[in-house]
Short mmCIF file of C-alpha atoms and ligand atoms in Angstrom, two decimals:
data_model
loop_
_atom_site.label_atom_id
_atom_site.label_comp_id
_atom_site.label_asym_id
_atom_site.label_seq_id
_atom_site.Cartn_x
_atom_site.Cartn_y
_atom_site.Cartn_z
CA MET A 1008 65.37 -12.12 -14.22
CA GLU A 1009 68.95 -10.91 -13.96
CA ASN A 1010 69.67 -7.40 -15.22
CA SER A 1011 71.63 -8.27 -18.31
CA ALA A 1012 69.12 -10.83 -19.61
CA ILE A 1013 66.69 -9.68 -22.28
CA ILE A 1014 65.14 -13.14 -22.80
CA LYS A 1015 64.77 -15.88 -20.21
CA ILE A 1016 62.98 -19.10 -20.98
CA ASN A 1017 62.16 -21.61 -18.29
CA ASP A 1018 60.99 -25.20 -18.92
CA LEU A 1019 59.06 -24.11 -21.98
CA VAL A 1020 56.80 -26.55 -23.82
CA LYS A 1021 54.74 -25.74 -26.90
CA SER A 1022 52.22 -28.16 -28.34
CA PHE A 1023 49.70 -27.71 -31.10
CA PRO A 1024 46.35 -29.51 -31.20
CA MET A 1025 46.21 -32.13 -33.94
CA GLY A 1026 42.83 -33.76 -34.27
CA LYS A 1027 42.15 -35.66 -31.07
CA THR A 1028 45.77 -35.53 -29.99
CA HIS A 1029 48.52 -32.89 -30.09
CA PHE A 1030 51.97 -32.34 -31.55
CA THR A 1031 54.75 -31.13 -29.27
CA ALA A 1032 56.88 -28.69 -31.25
CA LEU A 1033 59.09 -27.53 -28.34
CA ARG A 1034 59.99 -29.21 -25.06
CA ASP A 1035 62.41 -28.67 -22.14
CA ILE A 1036 63.56 -25.30 -23.44
CA ASN A 1037 65.72 -23.42 -20.93
CA LEU A 1038 67.62 -20.47 -22.30
CA THR A 1039 68.93 -17.05 -21.32
CA ILE A 1040 69.90 -14.40 -23.86
CA GLY A 1041 71.73 -11.28 -22.71
CA ARG A 1042 71.32 -7.73 -23.90
CA GLY A 1043 73.44 -6.97 -26.92
CA GLU A 1044 73.82 -10.57 -28.06
CA PHE A 1045 74.00 -11.50 -31.73
CA THR A 1046 72.72 -15.03 -31.62
CA GLY A 1047 70.51 -17.47 -33.44
CA LEU A 1048 68.33 -20.54 -33.28
CA VAL A 1049 69.90 -22.98 -35.70
CA GLY A 1050 68.49 -26.29 -36.88
CA PRO A 1051 66.90 -28.17 -39.73
CA SER A 1052 63.47 -27.36 -41.07
CA GLY A 1053 60.80 -28.44 -38.58
CA SER A 1054 63.11 -28.28 -35.54
CA GLY A 1055 61.02 -25.56 -33.87
CA LYS A 1056 62.93 -22.37 -34.66
CA THR A 1057 59.99 -20.31 -35.88
CA THR A 1058 57.76 -21.59 -33.09
CA LEU A 1059 60.27 -20.41 -30.49
CA LEU A 1060 60.93 -17.10 -32.25
CA ASN A 1061 57.17 -16.43 -32.40
CA ILE A 1062 56.83 -17.00 -28.66
CA VAL A 1063 59.78 -14.67 -27.95
CA GLY A 1064 58.09 -12.14 -30.25
CA SER A 1065 54.85 -12.50 -28.26
CA LEU A 1066 53.06 -13.62 -31.42
CA ASP A 1067 52.29 -16.93 -29.69
CA THR A 1068 52.25 -18.23 -26.11
CA PRO A 1069 53.84 -21.21 -24.33
CA THR A 1070 51.73 -24.28 -23.54
CA SER A 1071 53.63 -24.56 -20.25
CA GLY A 1072 56.71 -23.00 -18.71
CA GLU A 1073 57.58 -19.36 -19.12
CA ALA A 1074 59.13 -17.04 -21.65
CA TRP A 1075 60.30 -13.75 -20.18
CA VAL A 1076 60.98 -11.03 -22.73
CA LEU A 1077 62.07 -7.63 -21.45
CA ASP A 1078 60.61 -8.45 -18.03
CA HIS A 1079 57.25 -9.50 -19.45
CA SER A 1080 56.04 -13.09 -19.18
CA VAL A 1081 54.69 -13.65 -22.68
CA GLY A 1082 51.97 -16.13 -21.69
CA ARG A 1083 50.53 -13.73 -19.14
CA LEU A 1084 50.11 -10.67 -21.35
CA SER A 1085 46.72 -9.63 -22.66
CA ALA A 1086 46.39 -9.20 -26.42
CA ARG A 1087 46.67 -5.46 -25.95
CA GLN A 1088 49.80 -5.76 -23.78
CA SER A 1089 51.56 -8.08 -26.21
CA ALA A 1090 50.70 -5.74 -29.11
CA GLN A 1091 52.22 -2.90 -27.09
CA LEU A 1092 55.37 -4.91 -26.39
CA ARG A 1093 55.78 -5.61 -30.11
CA LYS A 1094 55.06 -2.04 -31.11
CA GLU A 1095 57.43 -0.42 -28.61
CA GLU A 1096 60.28 -2.85 -28.05
CA LEU A 1097 60.52 -5.42 -30.84
CA GLY A 1098 61.56 -5.37 -34.49
CA PHE A 1099 60.73 -8.19 -36.90
CA ILE A 1100 62.46 -9.26 -40.11
CA PHE A 1101 60.91 -12.06 -42.15
CA GLN A 1102 62.03 -14.24 -45.03
CA SER A 1103 59.39 -12.70 -47.32
CA TYR A 1104 60.17 -9.05 -46.32
CA ASN A 1105 56.45 -8.32 -45.68
CA LEU A 1106 56.66 -4.85 -47.18
CA LEU A 1107 53.61 -2.84 -48.25
CA VAL A 1108 54.04 -3.02 -52.03
CA VAL A 1109 51.95 0.01 -53.01
CA HIS A 1110 53.82 2.24 -50.58
CA THR A 1111 57.23 3.85 -51.02
CA VAL A 1112 60.39 2.81 -49.22
CA TYR A 1113 59.99 5.92 -47.08
CA GLU A 1114 56.40 5.05 -46.12
CA ASN A 1115 57.30 1.45 -45.31
CA VAL A 1116 60.03 2.55 -42.91
CA GLU A 1117 57.85 5.29 -41.44
CA PHE A 1118 55.01 2.90 -40.62
CA PRO A 1119 56.17 1.75 -37.13
CA LEU A 1120 56.65 5.41 -36.13
CA LEU A 1121 53.05 6.26 -37.06
CA LEU A 1122 51.92 3.49 -34.70
CA LEU A 1123 54.02 5.12 -31.99
CA LYS A 1124 52.46 8.52 -32.76
CA ILE A 1125 55.83 10.19 -33.22
CA GLY A 1126 55.58 13.73 -34.63
CA ALA A 1127 56.34 14.50 -38.29
CA PRO A 1128 59.71 16.31 -38.03
CA GLU A 1129 61.20 13.69 -35.71
CA ARG A 1130 59.72 10.92 -37.84
CA LYS A 1131 61.43 12.23 -40.93
CA LYS A 1132 64.81 12.33 -39.24
CA MET A 1133 64.38 8.81 -37.86
CA VAL A 1134 63.34 7.39 -41.25
CA MET A 1135 66.27 9.02 -43.05
CA ASP A 1136 68.71 7.80 -40.35
CA ALA A 1137 67.38 4.25 -40.73
CA LEU A 1138 67.67 4.39 -44.53
CA GLU A 1139 71.22 5.61 -44.15
CA TRP A 1140 72.08 2.66 -41.86
CA VAL A 1141 71.08 0.26 -44.64
CA GLY A 1142 72.47 2.36 -47.52
CA LEU A 1143 69.17 3.16 -49.24
CA THR A 1144 68.82 6.94 -49.02
CA ASP A 1145 68.72 7.11 -52.83
CA LYS A 1146 65.64 4.83 -52.95
CA VAL A 1147 63.25 6.74 -50.66
CA ARG A 1148 60.65 7.21 -53.38
CA SER A 1149 60.90 3.74 -54.92
CA LYS A 1150 58.28 1.10 -54.28
CA PRO A 1151 59.18 -2.50 -53.38
CA PRO A 1152 58.38 -3.95 -56.85
CA GLN A 1153 61.11 -1.68 -58.27
CA LEU A 1154 63.75 -3.04 -55.87
CA SER A 1155 65.93 -6.14 -55.83
CA GLY A 1156 65.41 -8.80 -53.14
CA GLY A 1157 68.47 -7.56 -51.28
CA GLU A 1158 67.18 -4.00 -51.34
CA CYS A 1159 63.75 -5.14 -50.13
CA GLN A 1160 65.34 -6.91 -47.18
CA ARG A 1161 67.37 -3.77 -46.41
CA VAL A 1162 64.09 -1.79 -46.33
CA ALA A 1163 62.72 -4.43 -43.94
CA ILE A 1164 65.80 -4.03 -41.73
CA ALA A 1165 65.36 -0.25 -41.73
CA ARG A 1166 61.69 -0.70 -40.81
CA ALA A 1167 62.63 -3.07 -37.97
CA MET A 1168 65.37 -0.74 -36.69
CA VAL A 1169 63.83 2.72 -37.16
CA LYS A 1170 62.46 2.97 -33.62
CA LYS A 1171 65.72 1.53 -32.18
CA PRO A 1172 64.04 -1.50 -30.62
CA SER A 1173 65.76 -3.41 -27.83
CA LEU A 1174 65.35 -6.72 -29.62
CA VAL A 1175 65.19 -7.66 -33.30
CA LEU A 1176 63.89 -11.09 -34.35
CA ALA A 1177 64.86 -12.27 -37.82
CA ASP A 1178 63.30 -15.45 -39.23
CA GLU A 1179 65.33 -16.87 -42.17
CA PRO A 1180 66.14 -13.34 -43.37
CA THR A 1181 68.42 -14.56 -46.18
CA ALA A 1182 66.18 -17.32 -47.53
CA ASN A 1183 65.40 -15.39 -50.72
CA LEU A 1184 68.80 -13.75 -51.16
CA ASP A 1185 71.96 -14.68 -53.04
CA ALA A 1186 75.34 -14.90 -51.30
CA ALA A 1187 76.43 -11.30 -51.96
CA ASN A 1188 73.17 -9.82 -50.66
CA SER A 1189 73.15 -12.17 -47.67
CA HIS A 1190 76.61 -10.99 -46.61
CA HIS A 1191 75.61 -7.36 -47.16
CA ILE A 1192 72.54 -7.54 -44.91
CA LEU A 1193 74.39 -9.57 -42.26
CA LYS A 1194 77.19 -7.00 -42.14
CA THR A 1195 74.57 -4.26 -41.80
CA MET A 1196 73.01 -6.07 -38.86
CA VAL A 1197 76.39 -6.74 -37.21
CA ASN A 1198 77.14 -2.99 -37.42
CA LEU A 1199 73.75 -2.05 -35.96
CA ASN A 1200 74.29 -4.57 -33.16
CA ARG A 1201 77.65 -2.92 -32.36
CA GLU A 1202 76.56 0.69 -32.75
CA LEU A 1203 73.11 0.59 -31.13
CA ASN A 1204 73.65 -2.45 -28.87
CA THR A 1205 70.45 -3.93 -30.32
CA THR A 1206 70.01 -7.60 -29.43
CA PHE A 1207 69.53 -9.82 -32.49
CA LEU A 1208 67.96 -13.27 -32.41
CA PHE A 1209 67.82 -15.17 -35.70
CA ALA A 1210 66.10 -18.35 -36.77
CA THR A 1211 68.09 -19.88 -39.59
CA HIS A 1212 69.55 -22.94 -41.24
CA ASP A 1213 71.65 -20.88 -43.67
CA GLU A 1214 75.43 -21.33 -43.29
CA LYS A 1215 75.91 -17.78 -44.60
CA VAL A 1216 74.04 -16.48 -41.54
CA ILE A 1217 75.38 -19.03 -39.08
CA LYS A 1218 78.99 -17.95 -39.56
CA TYR A 1219 78.13 -14.42 -38.38
CA LEU A 1220 76.42 -15.56 -35.16
CA ARG A 1221 78.42 -15.07 -31.99
CA ARG A 1222 76.39 -17.77 -30.23
CA LYS A 1223 74.45 -20.60 -31.82
CA ILE A 1224 71.56 -22.36 -30.14
CA TYR A 1225 71.07 -25.63 -31.97
CA LEU A 1226 67.54 -27.04 -32.00
CA LEU A 1227 66.71 -30.62 -32.93
CA ASP A 1228 63.21 -32.07 -32.81
CA GLY A 1229 61.99 -29.25 -30.59
CA LYS A 1230 64.78 -29.51 -28.01
CA ILE A 1231 68.03 -27.62 -27.47
CA ASP A 1232 70.70 -29.96 -28.77
CA LYS A 1233 73.72 -27.83 -27.90
CA ILE A 1234 74.84 -24.22 -27.58
CA SER A 1235 78.15 -23.05 -29.01
CA GLU A 1236 80.06 -19.79 -28.72
CA GLN A 1237 82.15 -18.37 -31.51
CA GLU A 1238 85.70 -17.44 -30.57
CA GLN A 1239 86.02 -13.66 -30.64
CA THR A 1240 88.01 -12.38 -33.57
N1 ADP B 274 50.31 -23.94 -35.88
C1 ADP B 274 50.83 -25.19 -35.94
N2 ADP B 274 50.04 -26.28 -35.84
C2 ADP B 274 50.56 -27.53 -35.88
N3 ADP B 274 51.88 -27.79 -36.00
C3 ADP B 274 52.70 -26.75 -36.11
C4 ADP B 274 52.24 -25.40 -36.08
N4 ADP B 274 53.32 -24.58 -36.20
C5 ADP B 274 54.38 -25.39 -36.31
N5 ADP B 274 54.03 -26.68 -36.24
C6 ADP B 274 54.94 -27.84 -36.32
O1 ADP B 274 55.95 -27.66 -35.36
C7 ADP B 274 57.21 -28.11 -35.89
C8 ADP B 274 58.21 -26.98 -35.82
O2 ADP B 274 57.83 -25.99 -36.78
P1 ADP B 274 58.66 -24.65 -36.97
O3 ADP B 274 58.80 -23.98 -35.65
O4 ADP B 274 57.99 -23.90 -38.04
O5 ADP B 274 60.08 -25.21 -37.43
P2 ADP B 274 61.28 -24.48 -38.17
O6 ADP B 274 61.04 -23.02 -38.12
O7 ADP B 274 62.51 -24.92 -37.42
O8 ADP B 274 61.29 -25.01 -39.57
C9 ADP B 274 56.95 -28.61 -37.29
O9 ADP B 274 56.78 -30.01 -37.25
C10 ADP B 274 55.64 -27.92 -37.65
O10 ADP B 274 54.91 -28.67 -38.58
MG1 MG B 275 60.89 -21.60 -39.65
#
Protein backbone atom coordinates (compact mmCIF):
# COMPACT_ATOMS: atom_id res chain seq x y z
CA MET A 1 0.00 0.00 0.00
CA GLU A 2 1.50 3.31 -1.03
CA ASN A 3 2.47 5.70 1.75
CA SER A 4 -0.18 8.31 1.26
CA ALA A 5 -3.08 5.83 1.12
CA ILE A 6 -5.11 5.33 4.28
CA ILE A 7 -7.67 3.01 2.64
CA LYS A 8 -7.07 0.64 -0.25
CA ILE A 9 -9.75 -1.70 -1.49
CA ASN A 10 -9.03 -4.41 -4.01
CA ASP A 11 -11.69 -6.41 -5.90
CA LEU A 12 -13.97 -6.36 -2.89
CA VAL A 13 -17.21 -8.36 -2.87
CA LYS A 14 -19.68 -8.50 0.00
CA SER A 15 -22.61 -10.88 0.02
CA PHE A 16 -25.11 -11.68 2.73
CA PRO A 17 -26.75 -15.09 3.13
CA MET A 18 -30.45 -15.00 2.26
CA GLY A 19 -32.19 -18.27 2.90
CA LYS A 20 -30.70 -20.85 0.57
CA THR A 21 -29.09 -18.23 -1.63
CA HIS A 22 -27.26 -14.94 -1.00
CA PHE A 23 -27.55 -11.25 -1.81
CA THR A 24 -24.53 -9.45 -3.20
CA ALA A 25 -24.47 -5.96 -1.68
CA LEU A 26 -21.05 -4.91 -3.07
CA ARG A 27 -19.09 -6.12 -6.08
CA ASP A 28 -15.96 -5.13 -8.05
CA ILE A 29 -15.01 -2.42 -5.57
CA ASN A 30 -11.55 -0.98 -6.22
CA LEU A 31 -10.75 2.24 -4.43
CA THR A 32 -7.87 4.16 -2.88
CA ILE A 33 -8.37 6.97 -0.38
CA GLY A 34 -5.41 9.14 0.60
CA ARG A 35 -4.56 10.57 3.99
CA GLY A 36 -6.26 13.87 4.63
CA GLU A 37 -9.07 13.36 2.12
CA PHE A 38 -12.56 14.71 2.73
CA THR A 39 -14.59 12.33 0.66
CA GLY A 40 -17.81 10.36 0.65
CA LEU A 41 -19.71 7.37 -0.63
CA VAL A 42 -22.73 8.81 -2.38
CA GLY A 43 -25.74 6.94 -3.71
CA PRO A 44 -29.38 6.11 -3.23
CA SER A 45 -30.67 4.09 -0.32
CA GLY A 46 -29.67 0.45 -0.71
CA SER A 47 -26.67 1.17 -2.96
CA GLY A 48 -24.20 -0.30 -0.44
CA LYS A 49 -22.80 2.78 1.31
CA THR A 50 -23.22 1.56 4.88
CA THR A 51 -22.01 -1.92 3.98
CA LEU A 52 -18.78 -0.48 2.58
CA LEU A 53 -18.33 1.99 5.44
CA ASN A 54 -18.77 -0.84 7.96
CA ILE A 55 -16.06 -2.89 6.26
CA VAL A 56 -13.69 0.11 6.24
CA GLY A 57 -14.53 0.57 9.94
CA SER A 58 -13.66 -3.10 10.58
CA LEU A 59 -17.19 -3.69 11.86
CA ASP A 60 -17.68 -6.23 9.07
CA THR A 61 -15.44 -8.22 6.72
CA PRO A 62 -15.28 -8.70 2.94
CA THR A 63 -16.66 -11.89 1.38
CA SER A 64 -13.77 -11.77 -1.08
CA GLY A 65 -11.10 -9.27 -2.08
CA GLU A 66 -9.33 -7.08 0.40
CA ALA A 67 -9.89 -3.89 2.34
CA TRP A 68 -6.70 -2.35 3.68
CA VAL A 69 -7.22 0.25 6.38
CA LEU A 70 -4.15 1.86 7.92
CA ASP A 71 -2.03 -1.08 6.74
CA HIS A 72 -4.37 -3.67 8.23
CA SER A 73 -6.28 -6.08 6.01
CA VAL A 74 -9.71 -5.96 7.63
CA GLY A 75 -10.72 -9.53 6.77
CA ARG A 76 -7.58 -10.94 8.37
CA LEU A 77 -7.84 -9.27 11.77
CA SER A 78 -8.96 -11.19 14.82
CA ALA A 79 -11.89 -9.75 16.77
CA ARG A 80 -9.44 -8.37 19.30
CA GLN A 81 -7.26 -6.77 16.61
CA SER A 82 -10.19 -5.12 14.86
CA ALA A 83 -11.48 -3.79 18.22
CA GLN A 84 -8.01 -2.34 18.81
CA LEU A 85 -7.95 -0.72 15.38
CA ARG A 86 -11.33 0.92 16.06
CA LYS A 87 -10.35 2.02 19.54
CA GLU A 88 -7.00 3.54 18.59
CA GLU A 89 -7.34 4.82 15.04
CA LEU A 90 -10.97 5.25 14.03
CA GLY A 91 -13.76 7.65 14.93
CA PHE A 92 -17.41 6.96 14.13
CA ILE A 93 -20.32 9.35 13.66
CA PHE A 94 -23.79 7.90 13.11
CA GLN A 95 -27.14 9.25 11.97
CA SER A 96 -28.67 8.54 15.39
CA TYR A 97 -25.74 10.09 17.39
CA ASN A 98 -25.49 6.98 19.64
CA LEU A 99 -24.82 9.02 22.76
CA LEU A 100 -25.17 7.64 26.28
CA VAL A 101 -28.31 9.51 27.38
CA VAL A 102 -27.86 9.25 31.15
CA HIS A 103 -24.32 10.61 30.95
CA THR A 104 -23.22 14.22 30.57
CA VAL A 105 -21.72 15.73 27.45
CA TYR A 106 -18.36 15.63 29.20
CA GLU A 107 -18.67 11.92 30.04
CA ASN A 108 -19.79 11.04 26.51
CA VAL A 109 -16.73 12.72 25.01
CA GLU A 110 -14.44 11.27 27.67
CA PHE A 111 -15.55 7.70 27.00
CA PRO A 112 -13.08 6.80 24.18
CA LEU A 113 -10.20 8.11 26.33
CA LEU A 114 -11.16 5.79 29.21
CA LEU A 115 -10.91 2.87 26.78
CA LEU A 116 -7.42 4.08 25.89
CA LYS A 117 -6.50 4.31 29.59
CA ILE A 118 -5.39 7.93 29.29
CA GLY A 119 -4.69 9.58 32.67
CA ALA A 120 -7.16 12.00 34.27
CA PRO A 121 -5.36 15.37 33.80
CA GLU A 122 -4.60 14.70 30.13
CA ARG A 123 -8.11 13.36 29.61
CA LYS A 124 -9.64 16.54 30.91
CA LYS A 125 -7.59 18.70 28.58
CA MET A 126 -8.42 16.51 25.58
CA VAL A 127 -12.17 16.53 26.34
CA MET A 128 -12.24 20.32 26.76
CA ASP A 129 -10.24 20.79 23.53
CA ALA A 130 -12.70 18.57 21.65
CA LEU A 131 -15.70 20.44 23.07
CA GLU A 132 -14.10 23.69 22.01
CA TRP A 133 -13.64 22.40 18.44
CA VAL A 134 -17.40 21.86 18.19
CA GLY A 135 -18.40 24.96 20.18
CA LEU A 136 -19.98 23.21 23.17
CA THR A 137 -17.83 24.18 26.14
CA ASP A 138 -20.89 25.75 27.80
CA LYS A 139 -22.77 22.40 27.70
CA VAL A 140 -20.28 20.14 29.52
CA ARG A 141 -22.74 19.26 32.28
CA SER A 142 -25.83 18.87 30.09
CA LYS A 143 -27.19 15.47 29.18
CA PRO A 144 -28.22 14.55 25.63
CA PRO A 145 -32.00 14.80 26.26
CA GLN A 146 -31.46 18.49 27.13
CA LEU A 147 -29.74 19.21 23.80
CA SER A 148 -30.99 19.90 20.29
CA GLY A 149 -30.29 17.39 17.49
CA GLY A 150 -27.55 19.62 16.13
CA GLU A 151 -25.91 19.85 19.54
CA CYS A 152 -26.14 16.07 19.99
CA GLN A 153 -24.37 15.54 16.68
CA ARG A 154 -21.69 18.04 17.72
CA VAL A 155 -21.15 15.98 20.90
CA ALA A 156 -20.84 12.90 18.68
CA ILE A 157 -18.25 14.69 16.54
CA ALA A 158 -16.30 15.68 19.65
CA ARG A 159 -16.44 12.07 20.85
CA ALA A 160 -15.21 10.83 17.46
CA MET A 161 -12.41 13.42 17.33
CA VAL A 162 -11.22 13.57 20.95
CA LYS A 163 -8.40 11.04 20.49
CA LYS A 164 -7.41 12.65 17.15
CA PRO A 165 -8.05 9.51 15.11
CA SER A 166 -6.47 9.10 11.68
CA LEU A 167 -9.80 8.31 10.06
CA VAL A 168 -13.37 9.37 10.83
CA LEU A 169 -16.30 7.50 9.30
CA ALA A 170 -19.63 9.33 9.24
CA ASP A 171 -22.78 7.47 8.16
CA GLU A 172 -25.60 9.87 7.15
CA PRO A 173 -24.55 12.32 9.89
CA THR A 174 -27.11 14.95 8.86
CA ALA A 175 -30.11 12.65 8.43
CA ASN A 176 -31.84 14.02 11.54
CA LEU A 177 -30.71 17.63 11.19
CA ASP A 178 -32.20 20.72 9.57
CA ALA A 179 -30.27 22.74 6.98
CA ALA A 180 -28.69 25.22 9.41
CA ASN A 181 -27.41 22.49 11.73
CA SER A 182 -26.21 20.38 8.80
CA HIS A 183 -24.08 23.26 7.49
CA HIS A 184 -22.76 23.95 10.99
CA ILE A 185 -21.55 20.39 11.58
CA LEU A 186 -20.13 20.11 8.05
CA LYS A 187 -18.15 23.31 8.52
CA THR A 188 -16.86 21.97 11.84
CA MET A 189 -15.69 18.79 10.14
CA VAL A 190 -14.09 20.69 7.23
CA ASN A 191 -12.12 22.75 9.78
CA LEU A 192 -11.01 19.65 11.70
CA ASN A 193 -9.96 18.03 8.42
CA ARG A 194 -7.82 21.10 7.63
CA GLU A 195 -6.39 21.65 11.10
CA LEU A 196 -5.72 18.06 12.19
CA ASN A 197 -5.41 16.47 8.72
CA THR A 198 -7.96 13.87 9.81
CA THR A 199 -9.28 11.82 6.89
CA PHE A 200 -13.08 11.89 6.62
CA LEU A 201 -15.15 9.31 4.78
CA PHE A 202 -18.91 9.88 4.66
CA ALA A 203 -21.81 7.74 3.54
CA THR A 204 -24.60 10.03 2.43
CA HIS A 205 -27.34 10.84 -0.03
CA ASP A 206 -27.85 14.34 1.39
CA GLU A 207 -27.11 17.18 -1.07
CA LYS A 208 -26.20 19.39 1.90
CA VAL A 209 -23.31 17.03 2.69
CA ILE A 210 -22.41 16.22 -0.91
CA LYS A 211 -21.58 19.81 -1.77
CA TYR A 212 -18.87 19.87 0.92
CA LEU A 213 -17.13 16.70 -0.30
CA ARG A 214 -13.90 17.23 -2.18
CA ARG A 215 -14.26 13.83 -3.87
CA LYS A 216 -17.44 11.86 -4.41
CA ILE A 217 -17.52 8.11 -4.90
CA TYR A 218 -20.88 7.29 -6.44
CA LEU A 219 -22.29 3.85 -5.67
CA LEU A 220 -25.13 2.26 -7.62
CA ASP A 221 -26.43 -1.25 -6.95
CA GLY A 222 -23.31 -2.18 -5.03
CA LYS A 223 -20.82 -1.00 -7.67
CA ILE A 224 -18.78 2.16 -8.11
CA ASP A 225 -20.63 4.09 -10.78
CA LYS A 226 -18.23 7.03 -11.06
CA ILE A 227 -15.82 9.12 -9.01
CA SER A 228 -15.77 12.90 -9.28
CA GLU A 229 -13.45 15.55 -7.90
CA GLN A 230 -14.61 18.97 -6.83
CA GLU A 231 -12.70 21.87 -8.32
CA GLN A 232 -10.67 23.52 -5.57
CA THR A 233 -12.04 26.87 -4.50
N1 LIG B 1 -26.91 -7.83 7.13
C1 LIG B 1 -27.53 -7.82 5.93
N2 LIG B 1 -28.18 -8.91 5.47
C2 LIG B 1 -28.79 -8.90 4.26
N3 LIG B 1 -28.79 -7.85 3.43
C3 LIG B 1 -28.17 -6.74 3.83
C4 LIG B 1 -27.51 -6.65 5.09
N4 LIG B 1 -26.97 -5.41 5.21
C5 LIG B 1 -27.31 -4.77 4.08
N5 LIG B 1 -28.01 -5.55 3.24
C6 LIG B 1 -28.53 -5.18 1.92
O1 LIG B 1 -27.47 -4.67 1.16
C7 LIG B 1 -27.92 -3.55 0.37
C8 LIG B 1 -27.07 -2.34 0.69
O2 LIG B 1 -27.40 -1.91 2.01
P1 LIG B 1 -26.69 -0.66 2.68
O3 LIG B 1 -25.22 -0.84 2.60
O4 LIG B 1 -27.29 -0.50 4.01
O5 LIG B 1 -27.12 0.52 1.69
P2 LIG B 1 -27.12 2.10 1.90
O6 LIG B 1 -26.33 2.40 3.13
O7 LIG B 1 -26.52 2.65 0.65
O8 LIG B 1 -28.55 2.50 2.04
C9 LIG B 1 -29.39 -3.37 0.66
O9 LIG B 1 -30.14 -4.03 -0.34
C10 LIG B 1 -29.55 -4.06 2.01
O10 LIG B 1 -30.85 -4.56 2.17
MG1 LIG C 1 -26.86 3.42 4.87
